[in-house]
Every structure is written in C-alpha cells, then in structure tokens.
PDB file of N, CA and C in Angstrom:
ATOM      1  N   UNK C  75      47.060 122.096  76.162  1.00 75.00           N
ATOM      2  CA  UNK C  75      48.336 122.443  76.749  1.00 75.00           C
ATOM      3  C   UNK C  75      49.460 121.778  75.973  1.00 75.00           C
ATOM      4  N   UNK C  76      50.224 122.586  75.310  1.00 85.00           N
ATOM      5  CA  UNK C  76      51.233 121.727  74.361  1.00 85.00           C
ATOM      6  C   UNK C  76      52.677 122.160  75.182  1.00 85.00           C
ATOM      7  N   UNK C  77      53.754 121.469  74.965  1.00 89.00           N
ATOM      8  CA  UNK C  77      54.779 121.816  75.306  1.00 89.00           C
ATOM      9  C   UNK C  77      56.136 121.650  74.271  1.00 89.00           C
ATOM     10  N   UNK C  78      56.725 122.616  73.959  1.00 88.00           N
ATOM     11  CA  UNK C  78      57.544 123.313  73.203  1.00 88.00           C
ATOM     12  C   UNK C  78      59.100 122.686  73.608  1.00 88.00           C
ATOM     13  N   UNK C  79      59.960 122.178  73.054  1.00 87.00           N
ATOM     14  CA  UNK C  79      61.040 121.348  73.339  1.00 87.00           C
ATOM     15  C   UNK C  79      62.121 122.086  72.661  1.00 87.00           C
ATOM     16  N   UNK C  80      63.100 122.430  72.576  1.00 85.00           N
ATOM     17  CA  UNK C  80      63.808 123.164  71.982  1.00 85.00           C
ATOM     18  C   UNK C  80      65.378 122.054  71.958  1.00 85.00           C
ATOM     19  N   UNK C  81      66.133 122.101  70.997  1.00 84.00           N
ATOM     20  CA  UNK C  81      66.862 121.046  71.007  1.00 84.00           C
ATOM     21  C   UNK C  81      68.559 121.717  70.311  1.00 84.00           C
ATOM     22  N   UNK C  82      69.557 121.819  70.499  1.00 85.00           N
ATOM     23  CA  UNK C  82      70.303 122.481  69.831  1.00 85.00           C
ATOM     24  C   UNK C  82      71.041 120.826  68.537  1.00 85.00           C
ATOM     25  N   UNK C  83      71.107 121.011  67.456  1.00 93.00           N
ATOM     26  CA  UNK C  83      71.546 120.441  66.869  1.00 93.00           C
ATOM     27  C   UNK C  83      72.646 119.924  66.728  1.00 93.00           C
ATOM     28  N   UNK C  84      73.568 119.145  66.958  1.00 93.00           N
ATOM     29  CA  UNK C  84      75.030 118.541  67.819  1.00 93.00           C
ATOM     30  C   UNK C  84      75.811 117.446  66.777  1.00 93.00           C
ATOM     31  N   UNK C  85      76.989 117.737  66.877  1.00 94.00           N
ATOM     32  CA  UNK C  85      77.954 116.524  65.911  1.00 94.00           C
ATOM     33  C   UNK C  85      79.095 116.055  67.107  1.00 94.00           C
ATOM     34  N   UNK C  86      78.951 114.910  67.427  1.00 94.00           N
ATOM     35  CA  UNK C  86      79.730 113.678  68.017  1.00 94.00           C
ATOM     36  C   UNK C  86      81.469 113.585  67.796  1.00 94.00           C
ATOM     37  N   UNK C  87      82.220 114.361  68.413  1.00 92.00           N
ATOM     38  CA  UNK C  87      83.487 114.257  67.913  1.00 92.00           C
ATOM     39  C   UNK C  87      84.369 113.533  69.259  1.00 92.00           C
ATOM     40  N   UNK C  88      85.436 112.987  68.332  1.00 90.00           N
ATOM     41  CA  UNK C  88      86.476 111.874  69.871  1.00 90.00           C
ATOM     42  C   UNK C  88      87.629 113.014  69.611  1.00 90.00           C
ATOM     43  N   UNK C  89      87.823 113.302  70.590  1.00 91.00           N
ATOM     44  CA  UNK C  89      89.609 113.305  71.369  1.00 91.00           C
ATOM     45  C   UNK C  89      90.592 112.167  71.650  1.00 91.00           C
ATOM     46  N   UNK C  90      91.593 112.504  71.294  1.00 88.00           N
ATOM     47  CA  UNK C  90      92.131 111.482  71.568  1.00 88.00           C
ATOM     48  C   UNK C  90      93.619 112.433  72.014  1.00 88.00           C
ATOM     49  N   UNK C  91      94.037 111.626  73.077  1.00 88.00           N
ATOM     50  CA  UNK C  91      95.359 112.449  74.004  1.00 88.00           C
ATOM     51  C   UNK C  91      95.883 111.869  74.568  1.00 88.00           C
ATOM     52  N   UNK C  92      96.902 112.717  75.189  1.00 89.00           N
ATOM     53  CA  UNK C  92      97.772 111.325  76.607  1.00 89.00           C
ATOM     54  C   UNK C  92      97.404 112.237  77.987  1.00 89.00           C
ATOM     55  N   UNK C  93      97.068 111.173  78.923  1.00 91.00           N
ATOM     56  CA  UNK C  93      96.447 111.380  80.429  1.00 91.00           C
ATOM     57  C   UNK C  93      97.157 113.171  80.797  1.00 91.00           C
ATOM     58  N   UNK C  94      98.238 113.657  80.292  1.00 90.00           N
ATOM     59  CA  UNK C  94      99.229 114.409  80.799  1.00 90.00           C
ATOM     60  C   UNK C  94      98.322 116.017  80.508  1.00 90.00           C
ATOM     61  N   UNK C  95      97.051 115.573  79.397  1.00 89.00           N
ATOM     62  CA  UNK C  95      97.010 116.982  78.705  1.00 89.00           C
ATOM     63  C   UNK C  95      95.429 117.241  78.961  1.00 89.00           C
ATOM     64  N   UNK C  96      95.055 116.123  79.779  1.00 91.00           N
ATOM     65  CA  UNK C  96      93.900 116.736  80.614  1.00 91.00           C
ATOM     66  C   UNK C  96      93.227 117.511  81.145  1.00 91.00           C
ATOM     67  N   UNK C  97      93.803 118.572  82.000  1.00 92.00           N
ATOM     68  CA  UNK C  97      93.535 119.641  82.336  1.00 92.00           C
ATOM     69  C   UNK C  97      93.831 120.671  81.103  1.00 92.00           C
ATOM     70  N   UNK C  98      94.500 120.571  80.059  1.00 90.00           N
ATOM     71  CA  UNK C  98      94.409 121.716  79.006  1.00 90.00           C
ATOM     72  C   UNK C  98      93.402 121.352  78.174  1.00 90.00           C
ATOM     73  N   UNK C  99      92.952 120.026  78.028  1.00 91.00           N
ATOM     74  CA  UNK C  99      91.752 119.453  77.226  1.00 91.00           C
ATOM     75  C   UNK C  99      90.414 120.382  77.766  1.00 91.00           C
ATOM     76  N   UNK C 100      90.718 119.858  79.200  1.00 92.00           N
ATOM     77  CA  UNK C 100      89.310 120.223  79.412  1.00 92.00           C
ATOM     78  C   UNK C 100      89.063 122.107  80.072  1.00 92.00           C
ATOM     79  N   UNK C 101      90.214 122.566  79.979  1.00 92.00           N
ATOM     80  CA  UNK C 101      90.520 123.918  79.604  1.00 92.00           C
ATOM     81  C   UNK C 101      89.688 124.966  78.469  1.00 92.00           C
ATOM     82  N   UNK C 102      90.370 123.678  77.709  1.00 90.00           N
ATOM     83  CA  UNK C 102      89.844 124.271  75.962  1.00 90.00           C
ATOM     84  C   UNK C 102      88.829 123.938  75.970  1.00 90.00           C
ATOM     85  N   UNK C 103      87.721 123.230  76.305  1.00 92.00           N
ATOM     86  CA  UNK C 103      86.612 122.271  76.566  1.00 92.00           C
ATOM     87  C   UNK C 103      85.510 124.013  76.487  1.00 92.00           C
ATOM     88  N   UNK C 104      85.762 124.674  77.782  1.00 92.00           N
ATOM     89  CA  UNK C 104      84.926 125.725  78.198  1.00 92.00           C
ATOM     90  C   UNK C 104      85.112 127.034  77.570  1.00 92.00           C
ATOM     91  N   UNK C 105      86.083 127.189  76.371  1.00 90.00           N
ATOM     92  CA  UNK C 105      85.975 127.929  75.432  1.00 90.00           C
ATOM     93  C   UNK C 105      85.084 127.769  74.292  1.00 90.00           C
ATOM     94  N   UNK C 106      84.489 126.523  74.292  1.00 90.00           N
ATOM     95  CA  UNK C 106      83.316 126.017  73.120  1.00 90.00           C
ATOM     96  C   UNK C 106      81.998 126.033  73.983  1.00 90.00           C
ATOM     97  N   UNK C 107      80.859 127.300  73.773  1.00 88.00           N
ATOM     98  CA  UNK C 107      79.791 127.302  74.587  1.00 88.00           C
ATOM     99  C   UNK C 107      78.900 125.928  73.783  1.00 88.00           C
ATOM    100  N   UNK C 108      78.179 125.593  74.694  1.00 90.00           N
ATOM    101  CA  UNK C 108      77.523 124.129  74.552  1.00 90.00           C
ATOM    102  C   UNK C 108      78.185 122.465  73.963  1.00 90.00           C
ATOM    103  N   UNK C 109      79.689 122.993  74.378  1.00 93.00           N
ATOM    104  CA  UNK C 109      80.388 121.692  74.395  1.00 93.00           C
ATOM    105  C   UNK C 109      79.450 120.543  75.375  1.00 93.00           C
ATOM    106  N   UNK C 110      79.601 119.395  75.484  1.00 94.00           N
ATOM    107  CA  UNK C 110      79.265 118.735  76.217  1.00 94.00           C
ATOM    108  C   UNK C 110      79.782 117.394  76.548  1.00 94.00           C
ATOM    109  N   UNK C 111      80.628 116.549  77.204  1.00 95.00           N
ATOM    110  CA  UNK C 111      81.402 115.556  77.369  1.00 95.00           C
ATOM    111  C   UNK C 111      79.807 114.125  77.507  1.00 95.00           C
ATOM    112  N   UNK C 112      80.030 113.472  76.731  1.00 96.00           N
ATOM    113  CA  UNK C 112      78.977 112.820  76.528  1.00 96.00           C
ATOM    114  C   UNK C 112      79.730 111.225  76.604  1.00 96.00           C
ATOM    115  N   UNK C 113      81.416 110.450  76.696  1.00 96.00           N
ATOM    116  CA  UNK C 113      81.847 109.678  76.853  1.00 96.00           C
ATOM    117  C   UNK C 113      83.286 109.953  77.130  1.00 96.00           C
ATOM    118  N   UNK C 114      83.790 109.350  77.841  1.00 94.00           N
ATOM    119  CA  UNK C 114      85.560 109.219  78.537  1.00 94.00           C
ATOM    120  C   UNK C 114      85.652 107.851  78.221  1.00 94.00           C
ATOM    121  N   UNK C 115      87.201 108.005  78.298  1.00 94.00           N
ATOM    122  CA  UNK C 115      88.075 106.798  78.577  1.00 94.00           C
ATOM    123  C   UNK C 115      89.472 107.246  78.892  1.00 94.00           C
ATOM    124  N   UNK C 116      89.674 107.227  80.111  1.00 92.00           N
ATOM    125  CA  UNK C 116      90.679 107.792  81.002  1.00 92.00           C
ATOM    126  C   UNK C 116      91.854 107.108  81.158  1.00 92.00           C
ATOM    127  N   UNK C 117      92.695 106.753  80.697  1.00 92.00           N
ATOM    128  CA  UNK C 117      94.048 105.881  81.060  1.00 92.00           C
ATOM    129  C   UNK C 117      95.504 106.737  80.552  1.00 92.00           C
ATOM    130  N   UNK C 118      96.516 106.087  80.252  1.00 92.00           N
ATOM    131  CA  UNK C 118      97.905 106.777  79.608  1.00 92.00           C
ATOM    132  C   UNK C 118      97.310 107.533  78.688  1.00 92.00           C
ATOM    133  N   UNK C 119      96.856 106.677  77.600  1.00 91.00           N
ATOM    134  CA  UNK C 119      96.045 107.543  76.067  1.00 91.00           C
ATOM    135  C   UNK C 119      94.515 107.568  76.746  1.00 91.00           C
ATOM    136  N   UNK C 120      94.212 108.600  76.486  1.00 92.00           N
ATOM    137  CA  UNK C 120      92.491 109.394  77.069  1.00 92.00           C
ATOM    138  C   UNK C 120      91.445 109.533  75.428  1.00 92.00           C
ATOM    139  N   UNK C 121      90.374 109.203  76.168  1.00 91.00           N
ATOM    140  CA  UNK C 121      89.141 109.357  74.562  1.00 91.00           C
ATOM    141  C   UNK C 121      88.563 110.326  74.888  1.00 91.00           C
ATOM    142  N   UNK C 122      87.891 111.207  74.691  1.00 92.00           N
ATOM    143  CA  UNK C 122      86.679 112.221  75.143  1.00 92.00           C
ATOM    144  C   UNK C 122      85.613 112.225  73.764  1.00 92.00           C
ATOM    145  N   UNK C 123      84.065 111.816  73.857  1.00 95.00           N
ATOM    146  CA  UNK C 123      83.327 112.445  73.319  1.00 95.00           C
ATOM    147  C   UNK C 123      82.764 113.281  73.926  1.00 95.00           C
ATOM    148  N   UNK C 124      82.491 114.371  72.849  1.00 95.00           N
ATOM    149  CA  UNK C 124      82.354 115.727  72.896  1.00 95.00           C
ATOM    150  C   UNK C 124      81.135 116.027  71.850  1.00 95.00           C
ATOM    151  N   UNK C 125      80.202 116.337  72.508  1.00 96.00           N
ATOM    152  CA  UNK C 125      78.863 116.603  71.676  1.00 96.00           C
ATOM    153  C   UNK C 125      79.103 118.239  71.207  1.00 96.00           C
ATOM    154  N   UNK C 126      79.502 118.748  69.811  1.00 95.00           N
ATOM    155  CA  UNK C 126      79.152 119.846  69.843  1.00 95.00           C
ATOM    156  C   UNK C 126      78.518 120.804  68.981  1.00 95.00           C
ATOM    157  N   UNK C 127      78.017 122.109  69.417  1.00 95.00           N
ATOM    158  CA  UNK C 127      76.521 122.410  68.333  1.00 95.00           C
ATOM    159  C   UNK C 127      77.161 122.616  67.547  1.00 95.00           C
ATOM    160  N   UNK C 128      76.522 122.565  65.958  1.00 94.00           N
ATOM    161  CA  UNK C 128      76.747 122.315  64.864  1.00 94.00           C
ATOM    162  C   UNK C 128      77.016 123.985  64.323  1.00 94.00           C
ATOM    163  N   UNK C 129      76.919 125.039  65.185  1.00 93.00           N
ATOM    164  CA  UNK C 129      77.406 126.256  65.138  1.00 93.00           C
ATOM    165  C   UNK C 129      79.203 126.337  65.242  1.00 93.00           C
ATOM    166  N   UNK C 130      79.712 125.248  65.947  1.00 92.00           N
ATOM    167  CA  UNK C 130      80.560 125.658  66.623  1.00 92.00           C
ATOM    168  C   UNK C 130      81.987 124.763  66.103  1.00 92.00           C
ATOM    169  N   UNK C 131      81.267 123.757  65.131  1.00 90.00           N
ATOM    170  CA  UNK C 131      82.128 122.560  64.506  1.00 90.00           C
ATOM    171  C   UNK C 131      83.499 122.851  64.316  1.00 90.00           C
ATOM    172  N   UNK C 132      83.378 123.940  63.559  1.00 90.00           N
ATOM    173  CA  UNK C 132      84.673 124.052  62.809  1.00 90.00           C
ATOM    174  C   UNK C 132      85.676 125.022  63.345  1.00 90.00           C
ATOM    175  N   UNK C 133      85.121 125.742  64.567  1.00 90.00           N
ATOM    176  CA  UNK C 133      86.091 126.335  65.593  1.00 90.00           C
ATOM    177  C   UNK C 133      86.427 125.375  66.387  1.00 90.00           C
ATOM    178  N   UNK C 134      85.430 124.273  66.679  1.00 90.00           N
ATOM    179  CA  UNK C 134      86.098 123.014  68.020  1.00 90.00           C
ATOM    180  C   UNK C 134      87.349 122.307  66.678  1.00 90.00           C
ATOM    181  N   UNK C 135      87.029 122.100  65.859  1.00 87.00           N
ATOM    182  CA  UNK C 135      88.195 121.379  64.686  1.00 87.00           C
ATOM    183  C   UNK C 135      89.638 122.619  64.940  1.00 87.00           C
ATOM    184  N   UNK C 136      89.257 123.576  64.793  1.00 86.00           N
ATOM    185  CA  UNK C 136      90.768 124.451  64.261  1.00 86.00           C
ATOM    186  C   UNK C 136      91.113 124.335  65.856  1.00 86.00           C
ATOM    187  N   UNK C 137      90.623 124.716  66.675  1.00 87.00           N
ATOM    188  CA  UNK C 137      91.307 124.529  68.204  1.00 87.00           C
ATOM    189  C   UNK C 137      92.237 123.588  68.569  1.00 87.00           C
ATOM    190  N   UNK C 138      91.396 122.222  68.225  1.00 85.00           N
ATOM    191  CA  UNK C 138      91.656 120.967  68.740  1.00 85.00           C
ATOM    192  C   UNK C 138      92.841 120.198  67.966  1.00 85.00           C
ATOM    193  N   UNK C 139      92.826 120.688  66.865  1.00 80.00           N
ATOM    194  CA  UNK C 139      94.011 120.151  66.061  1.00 80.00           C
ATOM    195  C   UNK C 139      95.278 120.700  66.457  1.00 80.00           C
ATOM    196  N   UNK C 140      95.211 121.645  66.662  1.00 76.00           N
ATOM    197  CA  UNK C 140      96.831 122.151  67.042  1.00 76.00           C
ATOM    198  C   UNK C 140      97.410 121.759  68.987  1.00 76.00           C
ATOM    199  N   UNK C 141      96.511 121.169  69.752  1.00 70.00           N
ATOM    200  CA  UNK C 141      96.657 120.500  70.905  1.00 70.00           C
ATOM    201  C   UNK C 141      96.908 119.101  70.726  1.00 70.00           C
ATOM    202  N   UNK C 142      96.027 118.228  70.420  1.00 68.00           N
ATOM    203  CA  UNK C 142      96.167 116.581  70.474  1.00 68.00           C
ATOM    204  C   UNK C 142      96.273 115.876  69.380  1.00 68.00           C
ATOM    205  N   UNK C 143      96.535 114.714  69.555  1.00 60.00           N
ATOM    206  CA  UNK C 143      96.780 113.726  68.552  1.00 60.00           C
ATOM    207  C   UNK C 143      95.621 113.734  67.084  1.00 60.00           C
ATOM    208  N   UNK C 144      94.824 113.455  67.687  1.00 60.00           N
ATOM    209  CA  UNK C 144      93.773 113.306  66.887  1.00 60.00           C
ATOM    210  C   UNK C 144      92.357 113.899  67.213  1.00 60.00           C
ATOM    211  N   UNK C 145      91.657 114.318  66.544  1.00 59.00           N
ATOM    212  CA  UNK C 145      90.405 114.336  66.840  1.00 59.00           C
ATOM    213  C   UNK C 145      89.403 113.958  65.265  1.00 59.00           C
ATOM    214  N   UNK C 146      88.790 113.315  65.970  1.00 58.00           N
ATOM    215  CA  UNK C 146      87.709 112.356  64.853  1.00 58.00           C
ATOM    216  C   UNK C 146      86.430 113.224  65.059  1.00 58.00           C
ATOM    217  N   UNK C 147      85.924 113.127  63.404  1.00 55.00           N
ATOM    218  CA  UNK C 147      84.455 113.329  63.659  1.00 55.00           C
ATOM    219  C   UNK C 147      83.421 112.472  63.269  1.00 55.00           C
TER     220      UNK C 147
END
C-alpha cells in the first residue's frame, strides 16, 4: 500500500504595507489561485508572507508592485 503525496512547488515572498491597505492586500491575495498567507505582522506598517506556486511568481510580482511599498522575494 503506497501513498502518493502531491506537493505544489512554492516561492516565499513579504509584503510590506501600511495597516490602511489591508483589505485591498488581501483582496488581491484571492486573485492568485494557491496563494497562501504563511506569516503576518500586523501594526501601522503590516508584513505578509505569502507562499506562492512557482506558476504564478511573476503575475503575484507585476500585481503587487503597483499596490505596496515593497514586496521581497
């Protein structure tokens, strides 16, 4: 009996924002299928890691740049 694991392949990116743009963050969040919030840090300036599949990198990059401060990968 073997069991078969299937895994989607994922790159680690930070957000970085002010508390105000939260709800458009996480707006844009559910336009990236298999986004996944994997760390916060919630205050005036906000962090979000964001696990996302390695299909989807460079549409979460062109999105995210024209909303917030920064986003790191």
């Amino acid at each position: 009996n073997a069991t078969t694991i299937e895994k989607t392949a994922t790159r680690l990116h930070t957000l970085h924002f002010k508390y105000e743009q939260m709800s458009q963050v996480r707006n844009l969040l559910k336009s990236i299928p298999g986004a996944a919030i994997t760390g916060q840090t919630l205050e005036l300036e906000c962090d979000l890691t964001v696990a996302v599949p390695l299909s989807d990198c460079e549409a979460f990059v062109k999105l995210f740049e024209k909303y917030i401060k920064r986003v790191g990968i």
